[in-house]
Structures are given as structure tokens and as C-alpha cells.
Amino acid sequence: MTTSPPAPASPPPVIDDVRPPGPLDHLQRVLHSQATLGPAVVLLVAVAVFAVISPNFLGPTNISLILQQTAVIGTLALGQTLIILTAGIDLSVGSIMVLCSIVMGRLSADLGLPGPLALLAGLVCGTACGLFNGLLVTRVKLPPFIVTLGSLNIFFALNLWISRSETIRGVDMSDVLLWTGRVLVIGGARITYGSLLMLAVLGVLVYALHATRWGRHVYATGDDREAARLSGIRTDRVLLSVYAVAGLVYAVGAWILIGRIASASPQAGMMDNLDSITAVVLGGTSLFGGRGMIVGTIMGALIVGVCRNGLSLAGVDVLWQNFAVGVLVILAVSLDQWIRKARR
């Protein structure tokens, strides 16, 4: 008597645990693909709210004031964006800017160097400071946070040594250095040349990041440095160039600062480090690198400027203005982490 072989066991049922995407998933994917959408919405809402609270908020004079206040921070934040796109961070932003402004002012006021040459020396100084940071990051392999934390103190000490802790008056400097503070009246609004210069820097960086091979390499290095290296990208060279360009941008910020305050002060702008990072984060650039749009950085700087200005017009104490900006930063970082988890 023969026995038939046992019937093969049926495969276990497949349970589909994948839930269909909901409205939040769609929103998450949209924000992941459109990095500037979130900052744009926040900026529009902030403007609308403060326009209701204060009738003078949208007046030409107040809009001019916001743009003037944003010019320096916005320019510094553009350079900071380049660093953060490569998954780094720069804490020496304010120190580099102030050092460059002191170099320009001292060469012009004390040594009588022509304005264009003093300006060129300041731009070279900023680029050299950026290269110093970049060499420590790429050659010595130190973390950007530690490098720029140390160079912050180095550049600040040099600033005090060169300036002798004295403010250099604008009347002693060349008109070329004060050019960024001149005003252009457009429709009743007083727009400084410094604000226009910030927009010019923005245009150059937008083109460089999105229309050149260098820009693609910057994003690739920030997204996954090892993968970029294996694909043939010279990541160390890319990082070094990013720090150099960022230093040059900080020097342009120094030029705008001189025009803004009509002097070169060793104490001006020393707290702009955190404000530049705040603008970048609010603008939608990921602190983890590889994601972000430089246009969003200007929106982030405008968000900070609008919030501070609107709260000031509403009579809110400076203490609570800083509190509100701190809350915005925490919310922006939390939103960034949520967006990074977007389902493909």
C-alpha cells in the first residue's frame, strides 16, 4: 500500500501593513520637494498678522526699515547657507564680518589707502578667513563646529588688536566704503544700496548653485559626502571652495555693515552668528545638509526682521521678541526633521 506525499503547505497570508497616504503625507511630500514653500507661507502669514495689528506696518517707511535691518543678516545668512548645505556650520560669521570691516576702515582712515583698494583688502581678508576654516576642516579633518568655534575667538582677538578697541568714524573713511548706506527712493520707500547689493549676491549664488557643476557638487557633498567622493567628486576641494566663497560673502556683509552704521565698530554684529543660522533654518535649509534653496534663506531673514519689527510696533518687550524668535527656530528644526521622513 503506497502513501501519497503530503500536500505542500500553503504560504502564509500576506498582510499589507502599508496604509494609504493621507493629507499629512501629501503635505510632507510637497514640503520635501518645495523647500521654499513653507518659509513663503510663514512670511505671508506674519506680514498679514502684523498688518492687522499695526496700521503702520505696511507703510513705505517701515518696509524700508525692515529691508535695511535685513540686509546685513541676509547677506551673512547667504554665506552661512553654503556651509550648512555641506552639513557644516559656521560660528565665526560675525567675527569675520567685523574683522573685515575693521581692516577696511583702518586701511582707509589711518593709512589713507584709496577706497577701492581698502575694499579689495577687506574682501581678500574675508576670503582668507574662510580658507583658514576650510583648510582645518578638509586637511586636519576637524569638525566644522569645533573649527569655527575656535576661529570665532581668533578673529575676534585680531579684530580688537587691529582696531585697538576703537570705533573708526565714517567721516574718516572713503566714500566708497560708505556707498552701501546711500539711499535710493522707490515709490516712497527708501532702499539702501546695501539692500540691493544683498539681492545681487543672492542672484549670483542662485545661479552658481543651480546652473553650474560646482553647485551640483555642493549639494551632492552635503547629501552624502562618501557617496559623492566615490562618484568622482573631489569633496575636499568642494568644501574648501565653499568656505572661501562664504568668507567672501561675509566680507560683502562687512561692506554693507559699514554703510548701515556709518562707521566700523569692533563690537558691531558680534551676535549675528546665531541670527544668520536662524535665518537659514527658517528658510528651509536642512541642518543635515544636501537640502535647501538659497532663496529661502532671504525669506528666513525677512521672517526674523518682520517678527522683530512687528512685535516692536506692537509694544512687545525685546525680551519676548527674542523668546518668539527662539520658538520659531525650534519649530523650524522640528519641521525639518519631519519633512526629511517624507515617504517616497
CSV table of N, CA and C in Angstrom, one decimal, residues 105-225:
chain,number,residue,atom,x,y,z
A,105,GLY,N,38.2,99.8,7.3
A,105,GLY,CA,38.2,101.1,7.9
A,105,GLY,C,39.6,101.6,8.3
A,106,ARG,N,40.4,100.7,8.9
A,106,ARG,CA,41.7,101.1,9.3
A,106,ARG,C,42.6,101.5,8.1
A,107,LEU,N,42.5,100.7,7.1
A,107,LEU,CA,43.4,101.0,5.9
A,107,LEU,C,43.0,102.3,5.3
A,108,SER,N,41.7,102.6,5.3
A,108,SER,CA,41.2,103.8,4.6
A,108,SER,C,41.4,105.0,5.5
A,109,ALA,N,41.1,104.9,6.8
A,109,ALA,CA,41.1,106.1,7.7
A,109,ALA,C,42.5,106.4,8.2
A,110,ASP,N,43.3,105.4,8.5
A,110,ASP,CA,44.6,105.6,9.1
A,110,ASP,C,45.7,105.6,8.1
A,111,LEU,N,45.7,104.7,7.1
A,111,LEU,CA,46.8,104.7,6.2
A,111,LEU,C,46.5,105.5,4.9
A,112,GLY,N,45.3,106.0,4.8
A,112,GLY,CA,44.9,106.8,3.6
A,112,GLY,C,44.8,106.0,2.3
A,113,LEU,N,44.6,104.7,2.4
A,113,LEU,CA,44.5,103.8,1.2
A,113,LEU,C,43.3,104.2,0.4
A,114,PRO,N,43.3,104.3,-0.9
A,114,PRO,CA,42.1,104.6,-1.7
A,114,PRO,C,41.0,103.6,-1.4
A,115,GLY,N,39.7,104.1,-1.4
A,115,GLY,CA,38.6,103.3,-1.1
A,115,GLY,C,38.5,102.0,-1.8
A,116,PRO,N,38.7,101.9,-3.1
A,116,PRO,CA,38.6,100.6,-3.8
A,116,PRO,C,39.7,99.6,-3.3
A,117,LEU,N,40.9,100.1,-3.0
A,117,LEU,CA,41.9,99.2,-2.5
A,117,LEU,C,41.6,98.7,-1.1
A,118,ALA,N,41.1,99.6,-0.3
A,118,ALA,CA,40.7,99.2,1.1
A,118,ALA,C,39.6,98.2,1.0
A,119,LEU,N,38.6,98.4,0.1
A,119,LEU,CA,37.5,97.4,-0.1
A,119,LEU,C,38.1,96.1,-0.6
A,120,LEU,N,39.0,96.1,-1.5
A,120,LEU,CA,39.6,94.9,-2.0
A,120,LEU,C,40.3,94.1,-0.9
A,121,ALA,N,41.0,94.9,-0.1
A,121,ALA,CA,41.7,94.3,1.0
A,121,ALA,C,40.8,93.6,2.0
A,122,GLY,N,39.6,94.2,2.2
A,122,GLY,CA,38.6,93.6,3.1
A,122,GLY,C,38.0,92.3,2.5
A,123,LEU,N,37.8,92.3,1.2
A,123,LEU,CA,37.3,91.1,0.5
A,123,LEU,C,38.3,90.0,0.6
A,124,VAL,N,39.6,90.3,0.4
A,124,VAL,CA,40.6,89.3,0.5
A,124,VAL,C,40.7,88.8,1.9
A,125,CYS,N,40.6,89.7,2.9
A,125,CYS,CA,40.6,89.2,4.3
A,125,CYS,C,39.5,88.2,4.6
A,126,GLY,N,38.3,88.5,4.1
A,126,GLY,CA,37.2,87.6,4.3
A,126,GLY,C,37.4,86.2,3.7
A,127,THR,N,37.9,86.3,2.4
A,127,THR,CA,38.2,85.0,1.7
A,127,THR,C,39.3,84.2,2.4
A,128,ALA,N,40.3,84.9,2.9
A,128,ALA,CA,41.4,84.2,3.7
A,128,ALA,C,40.9,83.6,5.0
A,129,CYS,N,40.0,84.3,5.7
A,129,CYS,CA,39.4,83.7,6.9
A,129,CYS,C,38.6,82.4,6.5
A,130,GLY,N,37.9,82.5,5.4
A,130,GLY,CA,37.1,81.3,5.0
A,130,GLY,C,38.0,80.2,4.7
A,131,LEU,N,39.1,80.5,4.0
A,131,LEU,CA,40.1,79.4,3.6
A,131,LEU,C,40.7,78.8,4.8
A,132,PHE,N,41.0,79.7,5.8
A,132,PHE,CA,41.6,79.2,7.1
A,132,PHE,C,40.6,78.1,7.7
A,133,ASN,N,39.3,78.4,7.8
A,133,ASN,CA,38.4,77.5,8.3
A,133,ASN,C,38.3,76.2,7.5
A,134,GLY,N,38.3,76.4,6.1
A,134,GLY,CA,38.2,75.3,5.2
A,134,GLY,C,39.4,74.4,5.3
A,135,LEU,N,40.6,74.9,5.4
A,135,LEU,CA,41.7,74.1,5.5
A,135,LEU,C,41.7,73.2,6.8
A,136,LEU,N,41.3,73.8,7.8
A,136,LEU,CA,41.2,73.0,9.1
A,136,LEU,C,40.2,71.9,9.0
A,137,VAL,N,39.1,72.1,8.2
A,137,VAL,CA,38.0,71.1,8.1
A,137,VAL,C,38.5,70.0,7.1
A,138,THR,N,39.1,70.4,6.0
A,138,THR,CA,39.4,69.4,4.9
A,138,THR,C,40.8,68.8,5.1
A,139,ARG,N,41.8,69.5,5.6
A,139,ARG,CA,43.1,68.9,5.8
A,139,ARG,C,43.4,68.3,7.2
A,140,VAL,N,43.0,69.0,8.2
A,140,VAL,CA,43.2,68.5,9.6
A,140,VAL,C,42.0,67.6,10.0
A,141,LYS,N,40.9,67.6,9.2
A,141,LYS,CA,39.8,66.8,9.5
A,141,LYS,C,39.1,67.0,10.8
A,142,LEU,N,39.0,68.3,11.2
A,142,LEU,CA,38.3,68.7,12.4
A,142,LEU,C,36.9,69.0,12.1
A,143,PRO,N,36.0,68.8,13.0
A,143,PRO,CA,34.5,69.1,12.8
A,143,PRO,C,34.3,70.6,12.6
A,144,PRO,N,33.5,71.0,11.7
A,144,PRO,CA,33.2,72.4,11.4
A,144,PRO,C,32.8,73.2,12.7
A,145,PHE,N,32.0,72.6,13.6
A,145,PHE,CA,31.6,73.2,14.8
A,145,PHE,C,32.8,73.6,15.6
A,146,ILE,N,33.7,72.7,15.8
A,146,ILE,CA,34.9,73.0,16.7
A,146,ILE,C,35.8,74.0,16.0
A,147,VAL,N,36.0,73.9,14.7
A,147,VAL,CA,36.9,74.8,13.9
A,147,VAL,C,36.4,76.2,14.0
A,148,THR,N,35.1,76.4,13.7
A,148,THR,CA,34.6,77.8,13.7
A,148,THR,C,34.4,78.3,15.1
A,149,LEU,N,34.2,77.5,16.1
A,149,LEU,CA,34.1,77.9,17.5
A,149,LEU,C,35.5,78.5,17.9
A,150,GLY,N,36.6,77.8,17.5
A,150,GLY,CA,37.9,78.3,17.8
A,150,GLY,C,38.3,79.6,17.0
A,151,SER,N,37.9,79.6,15.7
A,151,SER,CA,38.3,80.7,14.9
A,151,SER,C,37.5,81.9,15.2
A,152,LEU,N,36.3,81.7,15.8
A,152,LEU,CA,35.5,82.9,16.3
A,152,LEU,C,36.3,83.7,17.3
A,153,ASN,N,37.0,83.0,18.2
A,153,ASN,CA,37.8,83.7,19.2
A,153,ASN,C,39.1,84.3,18.6
A,154,ILE,N,39.7,83.6,17.6
A,154,ILE,CA,40.9,84.1,17.0
A,154,ILE,C,40.6,85.3,16.2
A,155,PHE,N,39.5,85.3,15.4
A,155,PHE,CA,39.2,86.5,14.6
A,155,PHE,C,38.8,87.7,15.5
A,156,PHE,N,38.1,87.4,16.5
A,156,PHE,CA,37.6,88.5,17.5
A,156,PHE,C,38.9,89.1,18.1
A,157,ALA,N,39.8,88.3,18.5
A,157,ALA,CA,41.0,88.9,19.1
A,157,ALA,C,41.8,89.7,18.1
A,158,LEU,N,41.9,89.3,16.9
A,158,LEU,CA,42.6,90.0,15.8
A,158,LEU,C,41.8,91.4,15.6
A,159,ASN,N,40.5,91.3,15.6
A,159,ASN,CA,39.7,92.5,15.4
A,159,ASN,C,40.0,93.5,16.5
A,160,LEU,N,40.1,93.1,17.8
A,160,LEU,CA,40.4,94.0,18.9
A,160,LEU,C,41.8,94.6,18.8
A,161,TRP,N,42.7,93.7,18.3
A,161,TRP,CA,44.1,94.1,18.2
A,161,TRP,C,44.3,95.2,17.1
A,162,ILE,N,43.7,94.9,15.9
A,162,ILE,CA,43.8,95.9,14.8
A,162,ILE,C,43.1,97.2,15.1
A,163,SER,N,41.9,97.1,15.7
A,163,SER,CA,41.1,98.3,15.9
A,163,SER,C,41.5,99.0,17.2
A,164,ARG,N,42.3,98.3,18.0
A,164,ARG,CA,42.7,98.9,19.4
A,164,ARG,C,41.4,99.2,20.2
A,165,SER,N,40.4,98.4,19.9
A,165,SER,CA,39.1,98.5,20.6
A,165,SER,C,38.5,99.9,20.4
A,166,GLU,N,38.8,100.5,19.3
A,166,GLU,CA,38.2,101.9,19.0
A,166,GLU,C,37.4,101.8,17.7
A,167,THR,N,36.3,102.6,17.8
A,167,THR,CA,35.4,102.7,16.6
A,167,THR,C,36.0,103.6,15.6
A,168,ILE,N,36.0,103.3,14.3
A,168,ILE,CA,36.5,104.1,13.2
A,168,ILE,C,35.3,104.9,12.6
A,169,ARG,N,35.4,106.2,12.7
A,169,ARG,CA,34.3,107.0,12.2
A,169,ARG,C,34.2,107.0,10.7
A,170,GLY,N,32.9,107.1,10.2
A,170,GLY,CA,32.7,107.1,8.8
A,170,GLY,C,33.2,108.3,8.1
A,171,VAL,N,33.3,109.5,8.8
A,171,VAL,CA,33.8,110.7,8.2
A,171,VAL,C,35.3,110.6,7.9
A,172,ASP,N,36.0,109.6,8.5
A,172,ASP,CA,37.4,109.5,8.3
A,172,ASP,C,37.7,108.5,7.2
A,173,MET,N,36.6,107.8,6.7
A,173,MET,CA,36.8,106.7,5.7
A,173,MET,C,36.4,107.2,4.3
A,174,SER,N,36.8,106.5,3.3
A,174,SER,CA,36.5,106.8,1.9
A,174,SER,C,35.0,106.7,1.7
A,175,ASP,N,34.5,107.5,0.8
A,175,ASP,CA,33.0,107.4,0.4
A,175,ASP,C,32.7,106.0,-0.2
A,176,VAL,N,33.7,105.4,-0.8
A,176,VAL,CA,33.4,104.1,-1.4
A,176,VAL,C,32.9,103.1,-0.4
A,177,LEU,N,33.5,103.1,0.8
A,177,LEU,CA,33.1,102.2,1.9
A,177,LEU,C,31.7,102.5,2.4
A,178,LEU,N,31.3,103.8,2.3
A,178,LEU,CA,30.0,104.2,2.8
A,178,LEU,C,28.9,104.2,1.8
A,179,TRP,N,29.3,103.7,0.6
A,179,TRP,CA,28.4,103.7,-0.5
A,179,TRP,C,27.1,102.9,-0.3
A,180,THR,N,27.3,101.8,0.4
A,180,THR,CA,26.2,100.8,0.7
A,180,THR,C,25.1,101.5,1.6
A,181,GLY,N,25.4,102.6,2.3
A,181,GLY,CA,24.5,103.2,3.1
A,181,GLY,C,23.7,104.3,2.4
A,182,ARG,N,24.0,104.6,1.2
A,182,ARG,CA,23.3,105.6,0.4
A,182,ARG,C,21.9,105.1,0.1
A,183,VAL,N,20.9,106.0,-0.1
A,183,VAL,CA,19.5,105.6,-0.3
A,183,VAL,C,19.0,105.9,-1.7
A,184,LEU,N,18.2,105.0,-2.1
A,184,LEU,CA,17.5,105.1,-3.4
A,184,LEU,C,16.0,105.1,-3.1
A,185,VAL,N,15.3,106.2,-3.5
A,185,VAL,CA,13.9,106.3,-3.2
A,185,VAL,C,13.1,105.7,-4.3
A,186,ILE,N,12.3,104.7,-3.9
A,186,ILE,CA,11.4,104.0,-4.9
A,186,ILE,C,10.0,103.9,-4.4
A,187,GLY,N,9.1,104.7,-5.0
A,187,GLY,CA,7.7,104.7,-4.6
A,187,GLY,C,7.5,105.1,-3.1
A,188,GLY,N,8.3,106.0,-2.6
A,188,GLY,CA,8.2,106.4,-1.3
A,188,GLY,C,9.0,105.6,-0.3
A,189,ALA,N,9.5,104.5,-0.7
A,189,ALA,CA,10.3,103.6,0.1
A,189,ALA,C,11.8,104.0,-0.1
A,190,ARG,N,12.5,104.1,1.0
A,190,ARG,CA,14.0,104.4,1.0
A,190,ARG,C,14.8,103.1,1.0
A,191,ILE,N,15.3,102.7,-0.2
A,191,ILE,CA,16.0,101.5,-0.3
A,191,ILE,C,17.5,101.8,-0.3
A,192,THR,N,18.3,101.2,0.5
A,192,THR,CA,19.7,101.4,0.5
A,192,THR,C,20.4,100.6,-0.5
A,193,TYR,N,21.5,101.0,-1.0
A,193,TYR,CA,22.3,100.3,-1.9
A,193,TYR,C,22.8,99.0,-1.3
A,194,GLY,N,22.9,98.9,0.0
A,194,GLY,CA,23.3,97.7,0.7
A,194,GLY,C,22.2,96.6,0.5
A,195,SER,N,21.0,97.0,0.5
A,195,SER,CA,19.9,96.0,0.3
A,195,SER,C,19.9,95.5,-1.2
A,196,LEU,N,20.2,96.4,-2.1
A,196,LEU,CA,20.3,95.9,-3.5
A,196,LEU,C,21.6,95.1,-3.7
A,197,LEU,N,22.6,95.4,-3.0
A,197,LEU,CA,23.8,94.5,-3.1
A,197,LEU,C,23.5,93.1,-2.5
A,198,MET,N,22.8,93.0,-1.5
A,198,MET,CA,22.4,91.7,-0.9
A,198,MET,C,21.6,90.9,-2.0
A,199,LEU,N,20.7,91.6,-2.7
A,199,LEU,CA,20.0,90.9,-3.8
A,199,LEU,C,20.9,90.5,-4.9
A,200,ALA,N,21.9,91.3,-5.2
A,200,ALA,CA,22.9,90.9,-6.2
A,200,ALA,C,23.6,89.7,-5.8
A,201,VAL,N,24.1,89.6,-4.6
A,201,VAL,CA,24.8,88.4,-4.1
A,201,VAL,C,23.9,87.2,-4.2
A,202,LEU,N,22.6,87.4,-3.8
A,202,LEU,CA,21.6,86.3,-3.9
A,202,LEU,C,21.5,85.8,-5.3
A,203,GLY,N,21.4,86.7,-6.3
A,203,GLY,CA,21.3,86.3,-7.7
A,203,GLY,C,22.5,85.5,-8.2
A,204,VAL,N,23.7,85.9,-7.8
A,204,VAL,CA,24.9,85.2,-8.2
A,204,VAL,C,25.0,83.8,-7.6
A,205,LEU,N,24.6,83.7,-6.3
A,205,LEU,CA,24.6,82.4,-5.7
A,205,LEU,C,23.5,81.4,-6.2
A,206,VAL,N,22.4,82.0,-6.5
A,206,VAL,CA,21.3,81.2,-7.1
A,206,VAL,C,21.8,80.6,-8.4
A,207,TYR,N,22.4,81.4,-9.2
A,207,TYR,CA,23.0,80.9,-10.5
A,207,TYR,C,24.0,79.8,-10.2
A,208,ALA,N,25.0,80.1,-9.3
A,208,ALA,CA,26.1,79.2,-9.0
A,208,ALA,C,25.6,77.9,-8.5
A,209,LEU,N,24.6,77.9,-7.7
A,209,LEU,CA,24.1,76.6,-7.1
A,209,LEU,C,23.2,75.8,-8.0
A,210,HIS,N,22.5,76.4,-8.9
A,210,HIS,CA,21.5,75.7,-9.6
A,210,HIS,C,21.8,75.6,-11.1
A,211,ALA,N,22.9,76.3,-11.6
A,211,ALA,CA,23.2,76.3,-13.0
A,211,ALA,C,24.6,75.9,-13.3
A,212,THR,N,25.4,75.5,-12.3
A,212,THR,CA,26.8,75.1,-12.5
A,212,THR,C,27.1,73.8,-11.9
A,213,ARG,N,28.1,73.2,-12.4
A,213,ARG,CA,28.5,71.9,-11.9
A,213,ARG,C,29.0,72.0,-10.4
A,214,TRP,N,29.6,73.1,-10.1
A,214,TRP,CA,30.0,73.4,-8.7
A,214,TRP,C,28.8,73.3,-7.8
A,215,GLY,N,27.7,73.9,-8.1
A,215,GLY,CA,26.5,73.9,-7.3
A,215,GLY,C,26.0,72.5,-7.1
A,216,ARG,N,26.0,71.7,-8.2
A,216,ARG,CA,25.6,70.3,-8.0
A,216,ARG,C,26.5,69.5,-7.1
A,217,HIS,N,27.8,69.8,-7.2
A,217,HIS,CA,28.7,69.1,-6.3
A,217,HIS,C,28.5,69.5,-4.8
A,218,VAL,N,28.2,70.8,-4.6
A,218,VAL,CA,27.9,71.2,-3.2
A,218,VAL,C,26.8,70.4,-2.6
A,219,TYR,N,25.7,70.3,-3.4
A,219,TYR,CA,24.5,69.6,-2.9
A,219,TYR,C,24.9,68.1,-2.7
A,220,ALA,N,25.6,67.5,-3.6
A,220,ALA,CA,25.9,66.1,-3.5
A,220,ALA,C,26.8,65.9,-2.3
A,221,THR,N,27.8,66.7,-2.1
A,221,THR,CA,28.7,66.6,-0.9
A,221,THR,C,27.9,66.7,0.4
A,222,GLY,N,27.0,67.6,0.5
A,222,GLY,CA,26.2,67.7,1.7
A,222,GLY,C,25.2,66.6,1.9
A,223,ASP,N,24.7,66.0,0.8
A,223,ASP,CA,23.7,64.9,1.0
A,223,ASP,C,24.4,63.7,1.5
A,224,ASP,N,25.5,63.3,0.9
A,224,ASP,CA,26.3,62.1,1.3
A,224,ASP,C,27.7,62.3,0.8
A,225,ARG,N,28.6,62.7,1.7
A,225,ARG,CA,29.9,63.0,1.3
A,225,ARG,C,30.7,61.8,0.8
